[in-house]
Amino acid sequence: MVKRVVFNQKGGVGKSSIAVNLAAISASRGIKTLVVDLDPQCNSSHYLLGEDYLDVKPDIRDYFESVLSFQIKPLGPESYIHPTPFENLSVMPSSPNLGDLQSKLEAKHKIYKLRDTLESLSAEYPAIYIDTPPAFNFYTLSALVSADRCLIPFDCDEFARQALYSLLANVHETREDHNDQLQVEGIVVNQFQPRASLPQRIVEELLADELPVLNTRISASVKMRESHDVTCPLIHLAPKHKLTEQFVELFQELS
């Protein structure tokens, strides 16, 4: 059983794409897999549920709302989980209004609630992927507290490289204070352009700093945008495409 959080404090680095496509590969191999979408942008939810994703209830906001109030007959965790069109793949969808609850959850110290819920689901879902917002906030911390592995997308930008050290410090602090099982599984080089000198130089600098850069590189490709547009993960849309094969290689490297 693995609970993996996909995390970066910078937006636009491919968190949702990586979380969903790794989860879809996992499910395609017969593993019951759950995606937990903690990002108010709802990209993973949209990707997996299609255009009507906002109509799928109850969602993750309803879940967090339930932990704030006493209920005589609370809904079980499975009530917030919904099937996707893809076999063995389910999602706990996000909500654009998730931020409304953040201060209340912080004030009531509910940081461990998601961990306990996911732990109760781990027997049914041997693989859990958690998508996070591009910020270090209550929801991201909840994800890091809940997970045992942290996967960090990286898009070969100089600003992203500088921010990476702050991100790693936050993960380290979370491990020290809240979750001693949490490990940085690796840095995923995403949207990689092998013929460009800047991405190659930045990756070499990360390796020189002995950071845990994974071997698999995910290329920049219009096929990813096509996959988003038709809301279909790559393993189902184009199983023989180079980009899909890179995700499969990444999945195997992590296994």
mmCIF file of C-alpha atoms in Angstrom:
data_model
loop_
_atom_site.group_PDB
_atom_site.id
_atom_site.type_symbol
_atom_site.label_atom_id
_atom_site.label_comp_id
_atom_site.label_asym_id
_atom_site.label_seq_id
_atom_site.Cartn_x
_atom_site.Cartn_y
_atom_site.Cartn_z
ATOM 1 C CA MET A 1 0.000 0.000 0.000
ATOM 2 C CA VAL A 2 1.291 3.459 -0.901
ATOM 3 C CA LYS A 3 -0.061 6.934 -0.204
ATOM 4 C CA ARG A 4 1.722 9.341 -2.499
ATOM 5 C CA VAL A 5 1.397 13.141 -2.454
ATOM 6 C CA VAL A 6 2.311 15.129 -5.573
ATOM 7 C CA PHE A 7 3.479 18.508 -4.318
ATOM 8 C CA ASN A 8 5.079 21.723 -5.481
ATOM 9 C CA GLN A 9 4.469 25.246 -4.178
ATOM 10 C CA LYS A 10 4.778 26.586 -7.735
ATOM 11 C CA GLY A 11 1.806 26.384 -10.094
ATOM 12 C CA GLY A 12 1.892 25.109 -13.647
ATOM 13 C CA VAL A 13 4.468 22.379 -13.064
ATOM 14 C CA GLY A 14 2.181 19.447 -13.897
ATOM 15 C CA LYS A 15 1.053 18.200 -10.470
ATOM 16 C CA SER A 16 -2.410 17.171 -11.629
ATOM 17 C CA SER A 17 -1.151 15.653 -14.893
ATOM 18 C CA ILE A 18 1.405 13.554 -13.047
ATOM 19 C CA ALA A 19 -0.965 12.493 -10.259
ATOM 20 C CA VAL A 20 -3.768 11.490 -12.623
ATOM 21 C CA ASN A 21 -1.622 9.715 -15.201
ATOM 22 C CA LEU A 22 0.316 7.697 -12.627
ATOM 23 C CA ALA A 23 -2.970 6.793 -10.932
ATOM 24 C CA ALA A 24 -4.487 5.756 -14.266
ATOM 25 C CA ILE A 25 -1.520 3.488 -15.012
ATOM 26 C CA SER A 26 -1.849 1.971 -11.537
ATOM 27 C CA ALA A 27 -5.555 1.307 -12.097
ATOM 28 C CA SER A 28 -4.930 -0.126 -15.570
ATOM 29 C CA ARG A 29 -2.760 -2.780 -13.912
ATOM 30 C CA GLY A 30 -5.643 -3.985 -11.796
ATOM 31 C CA ILE A 31 -4.810 -2.013 -8.635
ATOM 32 C CA LYS A 32 -7.757 -0.267 -6.979
ATOM 33 C CA THR A 33 -6.568 3.328 -7.018
ATOM 34 C CA LEU A 34 -7.886 6.528 -5.463
ATOM 35 C CA VAL A 35 -7.102 10.134 -6.418
ATOM 36 C CA VAL A 36 -7.714 12.731 -3.693
ATOM 37 C CA ASP A 37 -8.007 16.232 -5.148
ATOM 38 C CA LEU A 38 -7.127 18.947 -2.596
ATOM 39 C CA ASP A 39 -6.615 21.725 -5.146
ATOM 40 C CA PRO A 40 -9.449 24.298 -5.458
ATOM 41 C CA GLN A 41 -8.565 24.548 -9.158
ATOM 42 C CA CYS A 42 -10.092 21.042 -9.426
ATOM 43 C CA ASN A 43 -7.881 20.004 -12.353
ATOM 44 C CA SER A 44 -7.641 16.345 -11.322
ATOM 45 C CA SER A 45 -11.392 16.190 -10.727
ATOM 46 C CA HIS A 46 -12.095 17.686 -14.158
ATOM 47 C CA TYR A 47 -9.556 15.376 -15.802
ATOM 48 C CA LEU A 48 -11.154 12.249 -14.324
ATOM 49 C CA LEU A 49 -14.854 13.155 -14.249
ATOM 50 C CA GLY A 50 -15.289 15.280 -17.372
ATOM 51 C CA GLU A 51 -17.175 18.535 -17.892
ATOM 52 C CA ASP A 52 -19.799 17.827 -15.208
ATOM 53 C CA TYR A 53 -17.241 17.374 -12.427
ATOM 54 C CA LEU A 54 -18.710 20.204 -10.316
ATOM 55 C CA ASP A 55 -22.019 18.317 -10.119
ATOM 56 C CA VAL A 56 -20.467 15.293 -8.427
ATOM 57 C CA LYS A 57 -21.376 15.414 -4.728
ATOM 58 C CA PRO A 58 -20.469 15.046 -1.943
ATOM 59 C CA ASP A 59 -16.946 16.338 -2.559
ATOM 60 C CA ILE A 60 -13.838 17.074 -0.518
ATOM 61 C CA ARG A 61 -15.313 20.348 0.753
ATOM 62 C CA ASP A 62 -18.290 18.455 2.121
ATOM 63 C CA TYR A 63 -15.880 16.054 3.783
ATOM 64 C CA PHE A 64 -13.947 18.816 5.542
ATOM 65 C CA GLU A 65 -17.185 20.569 6.472
ATOM 66 C CA SER A 66 -18.316 17.346 8.145
ATOM 67 C CA VAL A 67 -15.202 17.203 10.342
ATOM 68 C CA LEU A 68 -15.972 20.685 11.672
ATOM 69 C CA SER A 69 -19.379 19.789 13.076
ATOM 70 C CA PHE A 70 -20.762 17.009 15.231
ATOM 71 C CA GLN A 71 -23.096 14.677 13.354
ATOM 72 C CA ILE A 72 -25.173 11.922 14.921
ATOM 73 C CA LYS A 73 -24.945 9.819 11.762
ATOM 74 C CA PRO A 74 -21.921 11.036 9.829
ATOM 75 C CA LEU A 75 -21.313 9.848 6.291
ATOM 76 C CA GLY A 76 -18.629 7.201 5.937
ATOM 77 C CA PRO A 77 -15.436 8.049 4.022
ATOM 78 C CA GLU A 78 -16.607 6.028 1.022
ATOM 79 C CA SER A 79 -19.494 8.490 0.521
ATOM 80 C CA TYR A 80 -17.052 11.137 -0.695
ATOM 81 C CA ILE A 81 -15.450 8.793 -3.229
ATOM 82 C CA HIS A 82 -16.848 8.532 -6.752
ATOM 83 C CA PRO A 83 -16.092 6.163 -9.629
ATOM 84 C CA THR A 84 -14.510 7.485 -12.802
ATOM 85 C CA PRO A 85 -15.131 6.111 -16.317
ATOM 86 C CA PHE A 86 -11.891 4.132 -15.917
ATOM 87 C CA GLU A 87 -11.868 0.715 -14.278
ATOM 88 C CA ASN A 88 -10.340 0.516 -10.778
ATOM 89 C CA LEU A 89 -9.934 4.311 -10.619
ATOM 90 C CA SER A 90 -11.927 6.468 -8.189
ATOM 91 C CA VAL A 91 -11.685 10.089 -7.087
ATOM 92 C CA MET A 92 -12.482 12.212 -4.069
ATOM 93 C CA PRO A 93 -13.254 15.400 -6.038
ATOM 94 C CA SER A 94 -12.312 18.918 -5.019
ATOM 95 C CA SER A 95 -14.368 22.110 -4.859
ATOM 96 C CA PRO A 96 -13.608 25.687 -5.967
ATOM 97 C CA ASN A 97 -14.886 26.778 -2.533
ATOM 98 C CA LEU A 98 -12.424 24.676 -0.554
ATOM 99 C CA GLY A 99 -10.559 27.772 0.637
ATOM 100 C CA ASP A 100 -13.620 28.982 2.561
ATOM 101 C CA LEU A 101 -13.020 26.373 5.265
ATOM 102 C CA GLN A 102 -9.280 26.729 5.689
ATOM 103 C CA SER A 103 -9.175 29.144 8.638
ATOM 104 C CA LYS A 104 -11.829 27.164 10.535
ATOM 105 C CA LEU A 105 -9.950 23.905 10.016
ATOM 106 C CA GLU A 106 -6.715 25.513 11.189
ATOM 107 C CA ALA A 107 -8.394 27.015 14.260
ATOM 108 C CA LYS A 108 -9.808 23.631 15.279
ATOM 109 C CA HIS A 109 -6.520 21.786 14.635
ATOM 110 C CA LYS A 110 -7.994 19.300 12.153
ATOM 111 C CA ILE A 111 -4.655 18.605 10.471
ATOM 112 C CA TYR A 112 -4.763 14.838 11.164
ATOM 113 C CA LYS A 113 -8.326 14.131 10.019
ATOM 114 C CA LEU A 114 -7.462 13.357 6.399
ATOM 115 C CA ARG A 115 -4.651 11.040 7.508
ATOM 116 C CA ASP A 116 -7.043 9.017 9.660
ATOM 117 C CA THR A 117 -9.621 8.845 6.861
ATOM 118 C CA LEU A 118 -7.145 7.683 4.231
ATOM 119 C CA GLU A 119 -5.710 5.145 6.635
ATOM 120 C CA SER A 120 -9.190 3.659 7.009
ATOM 121 C CA LEU A 121 -9.446 3.395 3.209
ATOM 122 C CA SER A 122 -6.023 1.868 2.600
ATOM 123 C CA ALA A 123 -7.242 -1.726 2.697
ATOM 124 C CA GLU A 124 -9.688 -1.005 -0.134
ATOM 125 C CA TYR A 125 -7.360 1.286 -2.090
ATOM 126 C CA PRO A 126 -3.768 -0.006 -2.106
ATOM 127 C CA ALA A 127 -2.694 3.039 -4.157
ATOM 128 C CA ILE A 128 -3.681 6.576 -3.186
ATOM 129 C CA TYR A 129 -2.497 9.685 -5.056
ATOM 130 C CA ILE A 130 -3.048 13.124 -3.498
ATOM 131 C CA ASP A 131 -3.056 16.240 -5.680
ATOM 132 C CA THR A 132 -2.296 19.486 -3.838
ATOM 133 C CA PRO A 133 -2.711 23.239 -4.305
ATOM 134 C CA PRO A 134 0.333 25.288 -5.408
ATOM 135 C CA ALA A 135 0.917 26.640 -1.895
ATOM 136 C CA PHE A 136 2.100 25.447 1.485
ATOM 137 C CA ASN A 137 -1.193 25.727 3.383
ATOM 138 C CA PHE A 138 -3.530 23.644 5.548
ATOM 139 C CA TYR A 139 -4.530 21.333 2.699
ATOM 140 C CA THR A 140 -0.978 20.730 1.534
ATOM 141 C CA LEU A 141 0.135 20.064 5.087
ATOM 142 C CA SER A 142 -2.801 17.662 5.536
ATOM 143 C CA ALA A 143 -1.626 15.803 2.428
ATOM 144 C CA LEU A 144 1.986 15.618 3.622
ATOM 145 C CA VAL A 145 0.825 14.391 7.033
ATOM 146 C CA SER A 146 -1.304 11.719 5.322
ATOM 147 C CA ALA A 147 1.249 10.397 2.817
ATOM 148 C CA ASP A 148 4.289 8.178 3.083
ATOM 149 C CA ARG A 149 5.888 9.343 -0.185
ATOM 150 C CA CYS A 150 6.273 12.794 -1.714
ATOM 151 C CA LEU A 151 6.754 13.261 -5.448
ATOM 152 C CA ILE A 152 7.921 16.701 -6.593
ATOM 153 C CA PRO A 153 7.257 17.864 -10.188
ATOM 154 C CA PHE A 154 9.899 20.230 -11.539
ATOM 155 C CA ASP A 155 9.721 22.173 -14.809
ATOM 156 C CA CYS A 156 13.371 23.201 -15.374
ATOM 157 C CA ASP A 157 12.857 26.876 -14.622
ATOM 158 C CA GLU A 158 15.473 28.896 -12.722
ATOM 159 C CA PHE A 159 12.863 30.350 -10.352
ATOM 160 C CA ALA A 160 11.509 26.844 -9.759
ATOM 161 C CA ARG A 161 15.022 25.663 -8.903
ATOM 162 C CA GLN A 162 15.414 28.368 -6.281
ATOM 163 C CA ALA A 163 11.985 27.591 -4.799
ATOM 164 C CA LEU A 164 12.813 23.884 -4.655
ATOM 165 C CA TYR A 165 15.049 24.325 -1.615
ATOM 166 C CA SER A 166 12.269 26.047 0.333
ATOM 167 C CA LEU A 167 9.886 23.261 -0.660
ATOM 168 C CA LEU A 168 12.298 20.569 0.533
ATOM 169 C CA ALA A 169 12.716 22.425 3.828
ATOM 170 C CA ASN A 170 8.940 22.421 4.312
ATOM 171 C CA VAL A 171 8.755 18.695 3.615
ATOM 172 C CA HIS A 172 11.614 18.055 6.043
ATOM 173 C CA GLU A 173 9.913 20.149 8.744
ATOM 174 C CA THR A 174 6.649 18.271 8.224
ATOM 175 C CA ARG A 175 8.466 14.962 8.575
ATOM 176 C CA GLU A 176 10.124 16.146 11.801
ATOM 177 C CA ASP A 177 6.971 17.591 13.373
ATOM 178 C CA HIS A 178 4.065 15.511 12.071
ATOM 179 C CA ASN A 179 4.915 12.448 9.981
ATOM 180 C CA ASP A 180 8.157 10.538 10.473
ATOM 181 C CA GLN A 181 7.099 8.063 7.736
ATOM 182 C CA LEU A 182 7.195 10.719 5.001
ATOM 183 C CA GLN A 183 9.948 10.338 2.412
ATOM 184 C CA VAL A 184 10.837 12.440 -0.608
ATOM 185 C CA GLU A 185 10.453 9.819 -3.311
ATOM 186 C CA GLY A 186 12.004 11.961 -5.989
ATOM 187 C CA ILE A 187 11.941 15.011 -8.227
ATOM 188 C CA VAL A 188 10.167 14.484 -11.558
ATOM 189 C CA VAL A 189 11.678 16.558 -14.363
ATOM 190 C CA ASN A 190 8.591 17.567 -16.326
ATOM 191 C CA GLN A 191 8.054 19.352 -19.660
ATOM 192 C CA PHE A 192 11.673 18.522 -20.460
ATOM 193 C CA GLN A 193 13.246 19.767 -23.699
ATOM 194 C CA PRO A 194 16.367 17.646 -24.246
ATOM 195 C CA ARG A 195 17.753 19.804 -27.050
ATOM 196 C CA ALA A 196 17.613 23.025 -25.025
ATOM 197 C CA SER A 197 20.705 23.919 -23.011
ATOM 198 C CA LEU A 198 18.952 25.572 -20.026
ATOM 199 C CA PRO A 199 16.945 22.512 -18.894
ATOM 200 C CA GLN A 200 20.031 20.321 -19.192
ATOM 201 C CA ARG A 201 22.122 22.767 -17.141
ATOM 202 C CA ILE A 202 19.507 23.098 -14.417
ATOM 203 C CA VAL A 203 19.105 19.312 -14.097
ATOM 204 C CA GLU A 204 22.902 18.945 -13.897
ATOM 205 C CA GLU A 205 22.937 21.516 -11.071
ATOM 206 C CA LEU A 206 20.269 19.585 -9.159
ATOM 207 C CA LEU A 207 22.281 16.399 -9.535
ATOM 208 C CA ALA A 208 25.445 18.197 -8.448
ATOM 209 C CA ASP A 209 23.603 19.254 -5.282
ATOM 210 C CA GLU A 210 22.795 15.548 -4.746
ATOM 211 C CA LEU A 211 19.061 16.100 -4.896
ATOM 212 C CA PRO A 212 16.911 13.006 -5.570
ATOM 213 C CA VAL A 213 16.214 13.600 -9.267
ATOM 214 C CA LEU A 214 14.474 10.621 -10.834
ATOM 215 C CA ASN A 215 15.916 9.098 -13.993
ATOM 216 C CA THR A 216 12.731 9.361 -16.057
ATOM 217 C CA ARG A 217 12.179 12.659 -17.907
ATOM 218 C CA ILE A 218 8.678 13.708 -18.970
ATOM 219 C CA SER A 219 8.788 15.557 -22.297
ATOM 220 C CA ALA A 220 6.860 18.645 -23.293
ATOM 221 C CA SER A 221 4.142 17.471 -25.690
ATOM 222 C CA VAL A 222 0.878 18.710 -27.183
ATOM 223 C CA LYS A 223 -0.491 15.226 -26.468
ATOM 224 C CA MET A 224 -0.858 16.185 -22.820
ATOM 225 C CA ARG A 225 -3.081 19.140 -23.721
ATOM 226 C CA GLU A 226 -5.127 16.832 -25.958
ATOM 227 C CA SER A 227 -5.489 14.440 -23.036
ATOM 228 C CA HIS A 228 -6.773 17.272 -20.833
ATOM 229 C CA ASP A 229 -9.134 18.466 -23.552
ATOM 230 C CA VAL A 230 -10.876 15.103 -23.903
ATOM 231 C CA THR A 231 -10.534 14.325 -20.169
ATOM 232 C CA CYS A 232 -8.888 10.989 -20.790
ATOM 233 C CA PRO A 233 -5.574 9.882 -19.208
ATOM 234 C CA LEU A 234 -2.801 9.042 -21.636
ATOM 235 C CA ILE A 235 -2.758 5.307 -20.927
ATOM 236 C CA HIS A 236 -6.303 5.133 -22.328
ATOM 237 C CA LEU A 237 -6.048 7.875 -24.956
ATOM 238 C CA ALA A 238 -2.733 6.968 -26.595
ATOM 239 C CA PRO A 239 -1.082 3.928 -24.960
ATOM 240 C CA LYS A 240 1.710 3.751 -27.572
ATOM 241 C CA HIS A 241 2.594 7.452 -27.586
ATOM 242 C CA LYS A 242 6.103 8.465 -26.457
ATOM 243 C CA LEU A 243 4.695 10.594 -23.618
ATOM 244 C CA THR A 244 2.593 7.695 -22.342
ATOM 245 C CA GLU A 245 5.633 5.424 -22.448
ATOM 246 C CA GLN A 246 7.537 7.970 -20.352
ATOM 247 C CA PHE A 247 4.791 7.918 -17.727
ATOM 248 C CA VAL A 248 4.862 4.133 -17.714
ATOM 249 C CA GLU A 249 8.630 4.278 -17.269
ATOM 250 C CA LEU A 250 8.157 6.711 -14.374
ATOM 251 C CA PHE A 251 5.546 4.428 -12.793
ATOM 252 C CA GLN A 252 7.953 1.497 -13.051
ATOM 253 C CA GLU A 253 10.805 3.538 -11.589
ATOM 254 C CA LEU A 254 8.644 4.369 -8.573
ATOM 255 C CA SER A 255 7.365 0.818 -8.100
#
